[in-house]
Short mmCIF file of C-alpha atoms in Angstrom, two decimals:
data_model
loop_
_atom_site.label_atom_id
_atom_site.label_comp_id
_atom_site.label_asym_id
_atom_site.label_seq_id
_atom_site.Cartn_x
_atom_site.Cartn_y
_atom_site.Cartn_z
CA UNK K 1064 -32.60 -12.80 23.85
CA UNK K 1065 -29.23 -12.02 26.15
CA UNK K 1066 -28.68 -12.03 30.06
CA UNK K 1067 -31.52 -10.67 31.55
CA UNK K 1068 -30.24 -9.46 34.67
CA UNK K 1069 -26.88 -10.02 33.84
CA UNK K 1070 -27.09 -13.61 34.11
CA UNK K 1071 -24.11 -15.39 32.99
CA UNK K 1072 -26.07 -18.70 32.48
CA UNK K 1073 -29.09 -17.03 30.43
CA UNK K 1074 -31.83 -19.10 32.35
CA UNK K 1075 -34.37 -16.14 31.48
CA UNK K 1076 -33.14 -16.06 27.77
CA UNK K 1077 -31.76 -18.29 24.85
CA UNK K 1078 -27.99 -17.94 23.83
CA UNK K 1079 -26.64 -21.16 24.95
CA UNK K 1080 -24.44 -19.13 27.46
CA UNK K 1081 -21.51 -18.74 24.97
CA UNK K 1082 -20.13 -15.68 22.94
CA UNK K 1083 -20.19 -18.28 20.02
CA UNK K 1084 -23.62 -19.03 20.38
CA UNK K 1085 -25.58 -16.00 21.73
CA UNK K 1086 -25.48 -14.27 18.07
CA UNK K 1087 -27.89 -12.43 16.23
CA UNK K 1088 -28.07 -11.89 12.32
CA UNK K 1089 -30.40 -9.60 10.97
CA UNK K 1090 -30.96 -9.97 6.50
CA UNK K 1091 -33.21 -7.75 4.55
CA UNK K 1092 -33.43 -7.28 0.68
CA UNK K 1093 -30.37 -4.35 -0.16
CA UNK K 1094 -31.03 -1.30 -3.09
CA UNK K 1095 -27.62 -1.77 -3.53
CA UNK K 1096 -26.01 -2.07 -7.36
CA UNK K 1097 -25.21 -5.75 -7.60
CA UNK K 1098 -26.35 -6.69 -3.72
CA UNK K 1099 -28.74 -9.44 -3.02
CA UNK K 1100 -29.04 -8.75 0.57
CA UNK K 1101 -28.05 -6.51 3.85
CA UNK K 1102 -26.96 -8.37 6.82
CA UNK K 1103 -26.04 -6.70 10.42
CA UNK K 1104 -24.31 -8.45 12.65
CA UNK K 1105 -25.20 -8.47 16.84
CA UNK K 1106 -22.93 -10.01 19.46
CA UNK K 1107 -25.46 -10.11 22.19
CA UNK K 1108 -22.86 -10.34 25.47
CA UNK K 1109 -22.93 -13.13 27.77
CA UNK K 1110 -23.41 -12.38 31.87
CA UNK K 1111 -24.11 -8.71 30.78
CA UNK K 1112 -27.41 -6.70 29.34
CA UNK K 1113 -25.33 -5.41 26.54
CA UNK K 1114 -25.13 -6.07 22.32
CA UNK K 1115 -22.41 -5.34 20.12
CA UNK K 1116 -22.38 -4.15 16.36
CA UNK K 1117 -18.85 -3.70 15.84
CA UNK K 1118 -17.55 -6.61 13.37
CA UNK K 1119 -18.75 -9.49 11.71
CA UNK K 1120 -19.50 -12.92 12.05
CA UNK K 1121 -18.11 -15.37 9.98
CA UNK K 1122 -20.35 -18.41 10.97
CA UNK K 1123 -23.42 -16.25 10.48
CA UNK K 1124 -22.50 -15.36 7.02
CA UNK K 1125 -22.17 -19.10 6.31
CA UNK K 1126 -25.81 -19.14 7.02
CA UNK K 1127 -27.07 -15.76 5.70
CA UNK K 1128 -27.08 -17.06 1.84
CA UNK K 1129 -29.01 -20.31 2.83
CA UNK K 1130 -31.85 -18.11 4.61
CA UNK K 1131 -31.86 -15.82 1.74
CA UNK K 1132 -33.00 -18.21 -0.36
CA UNK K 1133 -35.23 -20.24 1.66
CA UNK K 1134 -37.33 -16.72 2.60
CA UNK K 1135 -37.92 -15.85 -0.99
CA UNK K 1136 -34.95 -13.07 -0.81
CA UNK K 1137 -33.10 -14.89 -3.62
CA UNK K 1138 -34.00 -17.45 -6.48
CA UNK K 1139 -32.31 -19.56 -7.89
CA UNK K 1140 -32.96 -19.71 -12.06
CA UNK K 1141 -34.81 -23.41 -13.42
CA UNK K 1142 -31.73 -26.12 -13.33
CA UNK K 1143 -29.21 -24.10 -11.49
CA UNK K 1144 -27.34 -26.63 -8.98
CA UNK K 1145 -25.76 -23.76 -6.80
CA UNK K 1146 -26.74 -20.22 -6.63
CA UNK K 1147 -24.09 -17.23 -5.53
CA UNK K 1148 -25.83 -14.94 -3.08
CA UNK K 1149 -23.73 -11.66 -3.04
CA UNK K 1150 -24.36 -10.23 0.97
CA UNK K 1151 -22.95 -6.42 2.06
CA UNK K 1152 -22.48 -6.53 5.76
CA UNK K 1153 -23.15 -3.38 7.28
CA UNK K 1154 -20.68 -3.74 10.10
CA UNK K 1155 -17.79 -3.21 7.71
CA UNK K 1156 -19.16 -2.24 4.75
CA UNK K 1157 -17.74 -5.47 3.27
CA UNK K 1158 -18.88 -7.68 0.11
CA UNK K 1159 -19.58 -11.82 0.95
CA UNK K 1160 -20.37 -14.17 -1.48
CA UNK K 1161 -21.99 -17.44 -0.35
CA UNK K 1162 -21.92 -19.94 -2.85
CA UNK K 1163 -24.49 -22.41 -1.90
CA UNK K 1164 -26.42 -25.82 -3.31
CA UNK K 1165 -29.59 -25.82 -5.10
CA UNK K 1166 -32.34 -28.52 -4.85
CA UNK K 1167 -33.77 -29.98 -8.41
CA UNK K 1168 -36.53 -27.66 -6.90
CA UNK K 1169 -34.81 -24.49 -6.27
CA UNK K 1170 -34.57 -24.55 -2.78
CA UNK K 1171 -31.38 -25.22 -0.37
CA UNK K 1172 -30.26 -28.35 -0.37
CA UNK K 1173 -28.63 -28.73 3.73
CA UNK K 1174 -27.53 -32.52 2.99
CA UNK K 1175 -24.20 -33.34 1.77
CA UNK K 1176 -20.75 -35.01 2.45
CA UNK K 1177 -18.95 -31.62 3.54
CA UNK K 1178 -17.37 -31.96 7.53
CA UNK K 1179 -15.43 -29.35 9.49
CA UNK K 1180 -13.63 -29.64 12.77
CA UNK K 1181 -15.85 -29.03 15.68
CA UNK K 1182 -19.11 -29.48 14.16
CA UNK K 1183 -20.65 -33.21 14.32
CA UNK K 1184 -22.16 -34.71 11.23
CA UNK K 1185 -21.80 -33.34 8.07
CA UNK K 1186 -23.81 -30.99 5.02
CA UNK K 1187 -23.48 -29.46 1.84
CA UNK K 1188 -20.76 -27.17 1.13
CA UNK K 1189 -21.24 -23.99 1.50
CA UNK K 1190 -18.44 -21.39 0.40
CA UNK K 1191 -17.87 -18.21 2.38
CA UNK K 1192 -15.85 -15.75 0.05
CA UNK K 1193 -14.58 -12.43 1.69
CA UNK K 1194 -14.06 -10.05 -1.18
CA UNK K 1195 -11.76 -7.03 -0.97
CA UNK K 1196 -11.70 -7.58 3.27
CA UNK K 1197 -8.91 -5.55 3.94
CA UNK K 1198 -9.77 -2.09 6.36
CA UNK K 1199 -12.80 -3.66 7.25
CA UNK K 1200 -13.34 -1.60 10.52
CA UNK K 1201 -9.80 0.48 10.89
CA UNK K 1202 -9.38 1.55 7.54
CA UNK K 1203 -6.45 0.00 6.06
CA UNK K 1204 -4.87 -3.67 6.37
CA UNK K 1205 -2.05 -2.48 8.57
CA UNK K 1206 -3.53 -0.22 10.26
CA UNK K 1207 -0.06 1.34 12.25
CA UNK K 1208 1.47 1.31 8.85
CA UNK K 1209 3.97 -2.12 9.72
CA UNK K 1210 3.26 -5.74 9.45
CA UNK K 1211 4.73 -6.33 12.74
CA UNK K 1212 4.91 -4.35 15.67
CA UNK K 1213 5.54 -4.14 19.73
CA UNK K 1214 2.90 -4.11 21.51
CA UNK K 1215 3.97 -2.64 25.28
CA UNK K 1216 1.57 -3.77 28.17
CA UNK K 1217 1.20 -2.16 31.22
CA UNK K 1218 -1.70 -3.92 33.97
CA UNK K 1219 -3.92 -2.08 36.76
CA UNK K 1220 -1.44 -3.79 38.90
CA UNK K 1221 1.46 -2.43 37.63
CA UNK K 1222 2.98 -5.38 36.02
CA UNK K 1223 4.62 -4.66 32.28
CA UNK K 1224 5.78 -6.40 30.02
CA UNK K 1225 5.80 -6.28 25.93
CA UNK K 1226 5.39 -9.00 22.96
CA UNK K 1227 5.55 -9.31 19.36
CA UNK K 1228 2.41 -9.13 17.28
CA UNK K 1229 0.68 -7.95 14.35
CA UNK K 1230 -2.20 -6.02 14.17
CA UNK K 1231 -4.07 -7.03 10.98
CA UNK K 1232 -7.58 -5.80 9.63
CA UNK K 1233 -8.77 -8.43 6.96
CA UNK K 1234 -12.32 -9.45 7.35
CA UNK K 1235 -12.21 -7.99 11.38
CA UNK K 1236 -9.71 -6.19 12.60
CA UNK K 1237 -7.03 -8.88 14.89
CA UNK K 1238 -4.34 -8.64 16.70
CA UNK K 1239 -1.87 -11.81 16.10
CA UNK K 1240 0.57 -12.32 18.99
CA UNK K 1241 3.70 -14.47 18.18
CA UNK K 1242 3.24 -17.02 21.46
CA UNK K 1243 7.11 -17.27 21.51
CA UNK K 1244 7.13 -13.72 22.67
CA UNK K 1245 5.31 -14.28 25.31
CA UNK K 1246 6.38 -13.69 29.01
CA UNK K 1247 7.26 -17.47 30.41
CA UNK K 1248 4.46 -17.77 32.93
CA UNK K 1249 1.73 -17.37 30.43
CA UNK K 1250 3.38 -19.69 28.24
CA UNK K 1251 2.37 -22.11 30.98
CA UNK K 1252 -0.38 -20.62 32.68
CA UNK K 1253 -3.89 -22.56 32.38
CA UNK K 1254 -5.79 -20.89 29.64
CA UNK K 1255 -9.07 -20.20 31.15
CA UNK K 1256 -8.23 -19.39 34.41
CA UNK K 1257 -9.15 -15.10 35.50
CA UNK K 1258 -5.33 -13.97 35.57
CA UNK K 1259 -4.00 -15.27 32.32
CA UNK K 1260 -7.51 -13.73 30.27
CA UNK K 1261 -7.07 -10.59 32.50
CA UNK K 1262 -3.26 -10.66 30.56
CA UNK K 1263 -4.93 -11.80 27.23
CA UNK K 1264 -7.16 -8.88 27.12
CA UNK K 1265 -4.36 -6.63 28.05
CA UNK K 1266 -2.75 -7.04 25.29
CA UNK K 1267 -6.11 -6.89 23.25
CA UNK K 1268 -6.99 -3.55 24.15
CA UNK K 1269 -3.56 -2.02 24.04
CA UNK K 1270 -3.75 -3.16 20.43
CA UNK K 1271 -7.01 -2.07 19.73
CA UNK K 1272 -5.26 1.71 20.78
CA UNK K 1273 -2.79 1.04 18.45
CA UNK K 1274 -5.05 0.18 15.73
CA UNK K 1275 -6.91 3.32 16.19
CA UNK K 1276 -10.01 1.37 16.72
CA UNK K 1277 -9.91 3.22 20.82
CA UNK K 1278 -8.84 6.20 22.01
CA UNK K 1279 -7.48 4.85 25.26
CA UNK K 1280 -7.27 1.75 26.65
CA UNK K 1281 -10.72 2.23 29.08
CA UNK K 1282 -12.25 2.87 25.86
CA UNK K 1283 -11.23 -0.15 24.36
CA UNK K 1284 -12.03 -2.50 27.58
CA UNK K 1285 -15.86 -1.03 26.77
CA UNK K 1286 -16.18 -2.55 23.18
CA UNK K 1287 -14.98 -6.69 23.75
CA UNK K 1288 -15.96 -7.78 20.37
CA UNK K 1289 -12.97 -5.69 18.11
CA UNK K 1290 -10.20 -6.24 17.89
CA UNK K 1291 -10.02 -9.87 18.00
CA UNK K 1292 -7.36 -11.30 19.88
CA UNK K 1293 -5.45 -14.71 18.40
CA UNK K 1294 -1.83 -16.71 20.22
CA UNK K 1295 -0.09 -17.83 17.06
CA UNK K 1296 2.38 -20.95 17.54
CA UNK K 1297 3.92 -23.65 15.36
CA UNK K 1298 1.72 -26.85 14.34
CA UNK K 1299 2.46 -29.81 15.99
CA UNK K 1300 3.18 -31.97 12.49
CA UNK K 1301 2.27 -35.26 12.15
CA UNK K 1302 5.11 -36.73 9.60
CA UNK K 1303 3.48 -40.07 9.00
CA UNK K 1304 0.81 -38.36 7.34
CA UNK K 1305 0.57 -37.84 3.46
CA UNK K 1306 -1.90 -35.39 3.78
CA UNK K 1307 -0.54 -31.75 3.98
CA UNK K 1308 -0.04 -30.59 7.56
CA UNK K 1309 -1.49 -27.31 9.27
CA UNK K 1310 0.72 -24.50 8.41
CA UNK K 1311 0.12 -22.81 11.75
CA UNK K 1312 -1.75 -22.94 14.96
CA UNK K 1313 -3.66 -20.52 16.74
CA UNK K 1314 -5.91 -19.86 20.07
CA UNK K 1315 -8.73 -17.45 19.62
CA UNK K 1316 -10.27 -15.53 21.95
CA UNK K 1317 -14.29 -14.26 21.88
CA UNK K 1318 -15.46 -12.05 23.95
CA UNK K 1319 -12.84 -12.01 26.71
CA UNK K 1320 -12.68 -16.35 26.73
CA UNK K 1321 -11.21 -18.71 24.52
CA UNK K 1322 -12.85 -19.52 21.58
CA UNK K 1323 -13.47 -23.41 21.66
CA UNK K 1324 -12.28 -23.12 17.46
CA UNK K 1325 -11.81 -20.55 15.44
CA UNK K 1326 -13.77 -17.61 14.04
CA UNK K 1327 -14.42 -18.18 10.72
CA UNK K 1328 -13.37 -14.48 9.73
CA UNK K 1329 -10.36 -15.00 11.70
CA UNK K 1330 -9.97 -18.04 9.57
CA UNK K 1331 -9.65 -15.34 6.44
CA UNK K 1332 -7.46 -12.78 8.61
CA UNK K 1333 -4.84 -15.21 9.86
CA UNK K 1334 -4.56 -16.89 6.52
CA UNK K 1335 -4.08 -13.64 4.64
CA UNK K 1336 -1.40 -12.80 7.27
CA UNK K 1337 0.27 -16.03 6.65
CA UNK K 1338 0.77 -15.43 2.68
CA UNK K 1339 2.46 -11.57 3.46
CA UNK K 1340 5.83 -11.69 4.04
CA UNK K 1341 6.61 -9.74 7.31
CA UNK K 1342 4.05 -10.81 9.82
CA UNK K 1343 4.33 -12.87 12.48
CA UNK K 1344 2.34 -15.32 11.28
CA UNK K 1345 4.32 -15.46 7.97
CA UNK K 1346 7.42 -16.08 10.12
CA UNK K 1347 5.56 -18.81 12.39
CA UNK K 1348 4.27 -20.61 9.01
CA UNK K 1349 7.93 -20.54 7.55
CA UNK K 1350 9.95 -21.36 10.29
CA UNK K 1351 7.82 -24.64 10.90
CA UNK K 1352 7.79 -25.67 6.93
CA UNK K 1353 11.38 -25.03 7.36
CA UNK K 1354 11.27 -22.57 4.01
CA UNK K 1355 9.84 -19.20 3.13
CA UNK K 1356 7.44 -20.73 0.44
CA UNK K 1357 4.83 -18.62 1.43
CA UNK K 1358 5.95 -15.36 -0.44
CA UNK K 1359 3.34 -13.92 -2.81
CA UNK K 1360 5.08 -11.57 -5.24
CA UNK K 1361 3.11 -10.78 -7.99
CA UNK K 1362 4.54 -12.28 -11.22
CA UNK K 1363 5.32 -10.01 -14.21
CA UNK K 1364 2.32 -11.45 -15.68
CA UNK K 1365 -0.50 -14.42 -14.89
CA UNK K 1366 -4.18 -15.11 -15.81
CA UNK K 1367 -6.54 -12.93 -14.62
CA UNK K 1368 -8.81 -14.66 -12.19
CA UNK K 1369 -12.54 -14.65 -11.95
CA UNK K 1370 -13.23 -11.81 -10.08
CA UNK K 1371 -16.43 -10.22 -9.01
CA UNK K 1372 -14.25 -6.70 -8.45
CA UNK K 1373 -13.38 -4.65 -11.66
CA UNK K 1374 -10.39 -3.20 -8.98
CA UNK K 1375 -8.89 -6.74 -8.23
CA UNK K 1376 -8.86 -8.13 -12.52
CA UNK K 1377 -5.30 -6.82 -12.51
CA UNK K 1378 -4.24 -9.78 -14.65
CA UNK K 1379 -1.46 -9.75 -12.13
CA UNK K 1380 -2.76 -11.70 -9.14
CA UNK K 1381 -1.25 -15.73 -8.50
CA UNK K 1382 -3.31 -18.45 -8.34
CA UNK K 1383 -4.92 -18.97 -4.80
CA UNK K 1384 -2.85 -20.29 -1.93
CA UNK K 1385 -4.49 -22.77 0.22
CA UNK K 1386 -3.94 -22.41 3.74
CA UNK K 1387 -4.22 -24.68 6.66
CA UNK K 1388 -5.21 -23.38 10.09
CA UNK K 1389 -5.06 -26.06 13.13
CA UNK K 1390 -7.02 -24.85 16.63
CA UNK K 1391 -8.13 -26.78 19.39
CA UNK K 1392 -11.05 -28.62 17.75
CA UNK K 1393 -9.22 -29.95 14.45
CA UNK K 1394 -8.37 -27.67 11.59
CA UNK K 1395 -9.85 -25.32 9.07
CA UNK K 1396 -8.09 -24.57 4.96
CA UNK K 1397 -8.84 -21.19 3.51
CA UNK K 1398 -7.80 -20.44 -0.08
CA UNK K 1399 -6.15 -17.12 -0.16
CA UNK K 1400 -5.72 -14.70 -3.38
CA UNK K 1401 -3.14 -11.92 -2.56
CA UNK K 1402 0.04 -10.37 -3.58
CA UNK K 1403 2.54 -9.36 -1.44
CA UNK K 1404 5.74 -7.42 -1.94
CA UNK K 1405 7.81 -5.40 0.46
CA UNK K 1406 6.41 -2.08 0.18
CA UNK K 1407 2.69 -3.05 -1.01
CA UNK K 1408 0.17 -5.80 -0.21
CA UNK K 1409 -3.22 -6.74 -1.64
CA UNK K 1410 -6.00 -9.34 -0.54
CA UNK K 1411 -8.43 -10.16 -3.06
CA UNK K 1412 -10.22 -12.46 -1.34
CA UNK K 1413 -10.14 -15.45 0.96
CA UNK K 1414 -12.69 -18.11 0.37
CA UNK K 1415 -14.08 -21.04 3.73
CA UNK K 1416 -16.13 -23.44 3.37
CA UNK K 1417 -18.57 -24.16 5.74
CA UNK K 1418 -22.23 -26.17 6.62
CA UNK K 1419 -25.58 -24.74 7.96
CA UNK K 1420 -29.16 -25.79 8.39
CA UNK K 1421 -32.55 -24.12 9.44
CA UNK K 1422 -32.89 -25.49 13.40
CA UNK K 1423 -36.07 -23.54 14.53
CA UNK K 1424 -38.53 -20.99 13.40
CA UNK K 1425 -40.34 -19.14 15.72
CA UNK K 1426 -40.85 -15.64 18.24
CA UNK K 1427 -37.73 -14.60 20.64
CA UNK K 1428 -38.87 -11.75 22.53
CA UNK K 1429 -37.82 -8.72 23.58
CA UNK K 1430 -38.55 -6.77 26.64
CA UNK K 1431 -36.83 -3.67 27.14
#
């Protein structure tokens, strides 16, 4: 598994030769209260004999709960037509709940109706909740204390310059850069040529300083995975359309290249950003609905939710916002259930749907 050699192609290995394909999850039963299973996440590194444990994997969660129950972890009770298979990741300590369908015979059912953008063919739904996701990795949603901050670049080169961003920690820890901030020639520049992600990961590690996640920026050039870098921008709306339009768009980055979609937990970061008043993605989102409908004050007083957290059944949370995310590949919606005022903010939990099915079974080895 990886780049023997350092080979960026992964002839003498399997990983497909992307960052979003050369992933590793590893599930075992947990002894935790009210845990079905433990699942580590490994970003094995493309072009380099390397792994990384920081963060998690959104797309592997999605198919964590299926495997669970198709390896005996989980069972699903006589009749049940989906089963909820409660998952702690060990990378940040965080609580996922998979909701997925049941055969007549207790087993995962893979075929369905369900599509998402970027994925041919389609599956049953399977829903990815995040509970609780905020301070996944740096402790706290904001981790500099403000929703939106100034992030000051200076290159090996010399060159300096600054943008707008905010560095968010909901699910994995992100750093959202308002694209209208940014310096004029990498508003044009190609996106996969070496200068402009030389720039993009500038910016990524001087945020990942400022999110206390590295104490300098060398550090932070050693560990690629976290923070997660996103360009936020307006949608381009289609106003023919009676279906609701993408609220905002973004470019993700993975591993030092652009990701060809989006990451499902940045999915349930950018989303929760979107519904607090103060980000820059809150600002993006408004200013292209024209309106600042995406407040989330708590009301005085609302139905409580269902809520697997005894902290979150306030009684005080709204009902979920739906948010929709457009990328290069098509678009993704994430329900959202938060609160936000102007000195406080709360996620509950952000909830994607996605598909998975069992490809292969078999031996990877390892040689050290």
């Amino acid at each position: 598994m990886g780049s023997q050699g350092s080979d960026a192609r992964q002839i003498d290995g399997v990983g497909g030769a992307t960052s979003t394909t050369s992933k590793v999850a590893v599930v075992s039963p947990s002894a935790r209260m009210g845990v079905d299973v433990d699942y580590t996440f490994v970003q094995v590194a493309v072009g380099q004999e390397t792994v990384d444990f920081s963060g998690n994997c959104g797309n592997m969660c999605a198919g964590v709960g299926p495997f669970a129950l198709q390896e005996g972890l989980v069972r699903a009770r006589p009749g049940e037509k989906t089963l909820d298979v409660r998952i702690f990741n060990t990378n940040t300590s965080r609580l996922i709940v998979d909701t997925v369908q049941v055969d007549e015979d207790g087993s995962f059912s893979e075929d369905g109706d369900y599509a998402i953008s970027g994925v041919k063919g389609t599956g049953s739904e399977i829903k990815v909740a995040f509970v609780d996701p905020a301070g996944s990795m740096a402790g706290a949603l904001f981790p500099t204390g403000r929703r939106r901050d100034t992030i000051h670049v200076k290159e090996q080169d010399g060159n300096r310059f600054s943008v707008k961003a905010t560095l968010i920690d909901a699910a994995n820890p992100f750093v959202l850069v308002d694209e209208r901030t940014l310096p004029p020639y990498l508003k044009t520049a190609s996106k996969d040529t070496a200068g402009y992600l030389r720039h993009m990961e500038s910016i990524r590690c001087a945020g990942a300083v400022m999110m206390g996640l590295a104490p300098d920026i060398d550090a932070a050039a050693k560990v690629r995975g976290t923070p997660k870098l996103a360009i936020v921008s307006s949608p381009r709306l289609d106003h023919h359309s009676r279906r609701k339009g993408p609220d905002i768009h973004v470019q993700a980055f993975s591993m030092g290249k652009p990701h060809p979609s989006l990451q499902l937990t940045g999915a349930a970061c950018l989303a929760s950003a979107v519904c607090i008043e103060g980000t820059v993605a809150h600002g993006v989102a408004a200013e292209s609905k024209g309106q600042s409908s995406w407040r989330t004050h708590s009301p005085e007083r609302a139905a409580s939710p269902c809520s697997d957290s005894d902290e979150s059944s306030s009684g005080l949370l709204p009902s979920p916002r739906n948010v929709r995310l457009s990328h290069s590949s098509g678009s993704i919606a994430v329900d959202v259930l938060a609160t936000s005022s102007e000195s406080s903010a709360f996620v509950d939990r952000c909830i994607v749907s996605r598909t998975a099915r069992r490809l292969f079974e078999g031996k990877v080895y390892y040689y050290s």
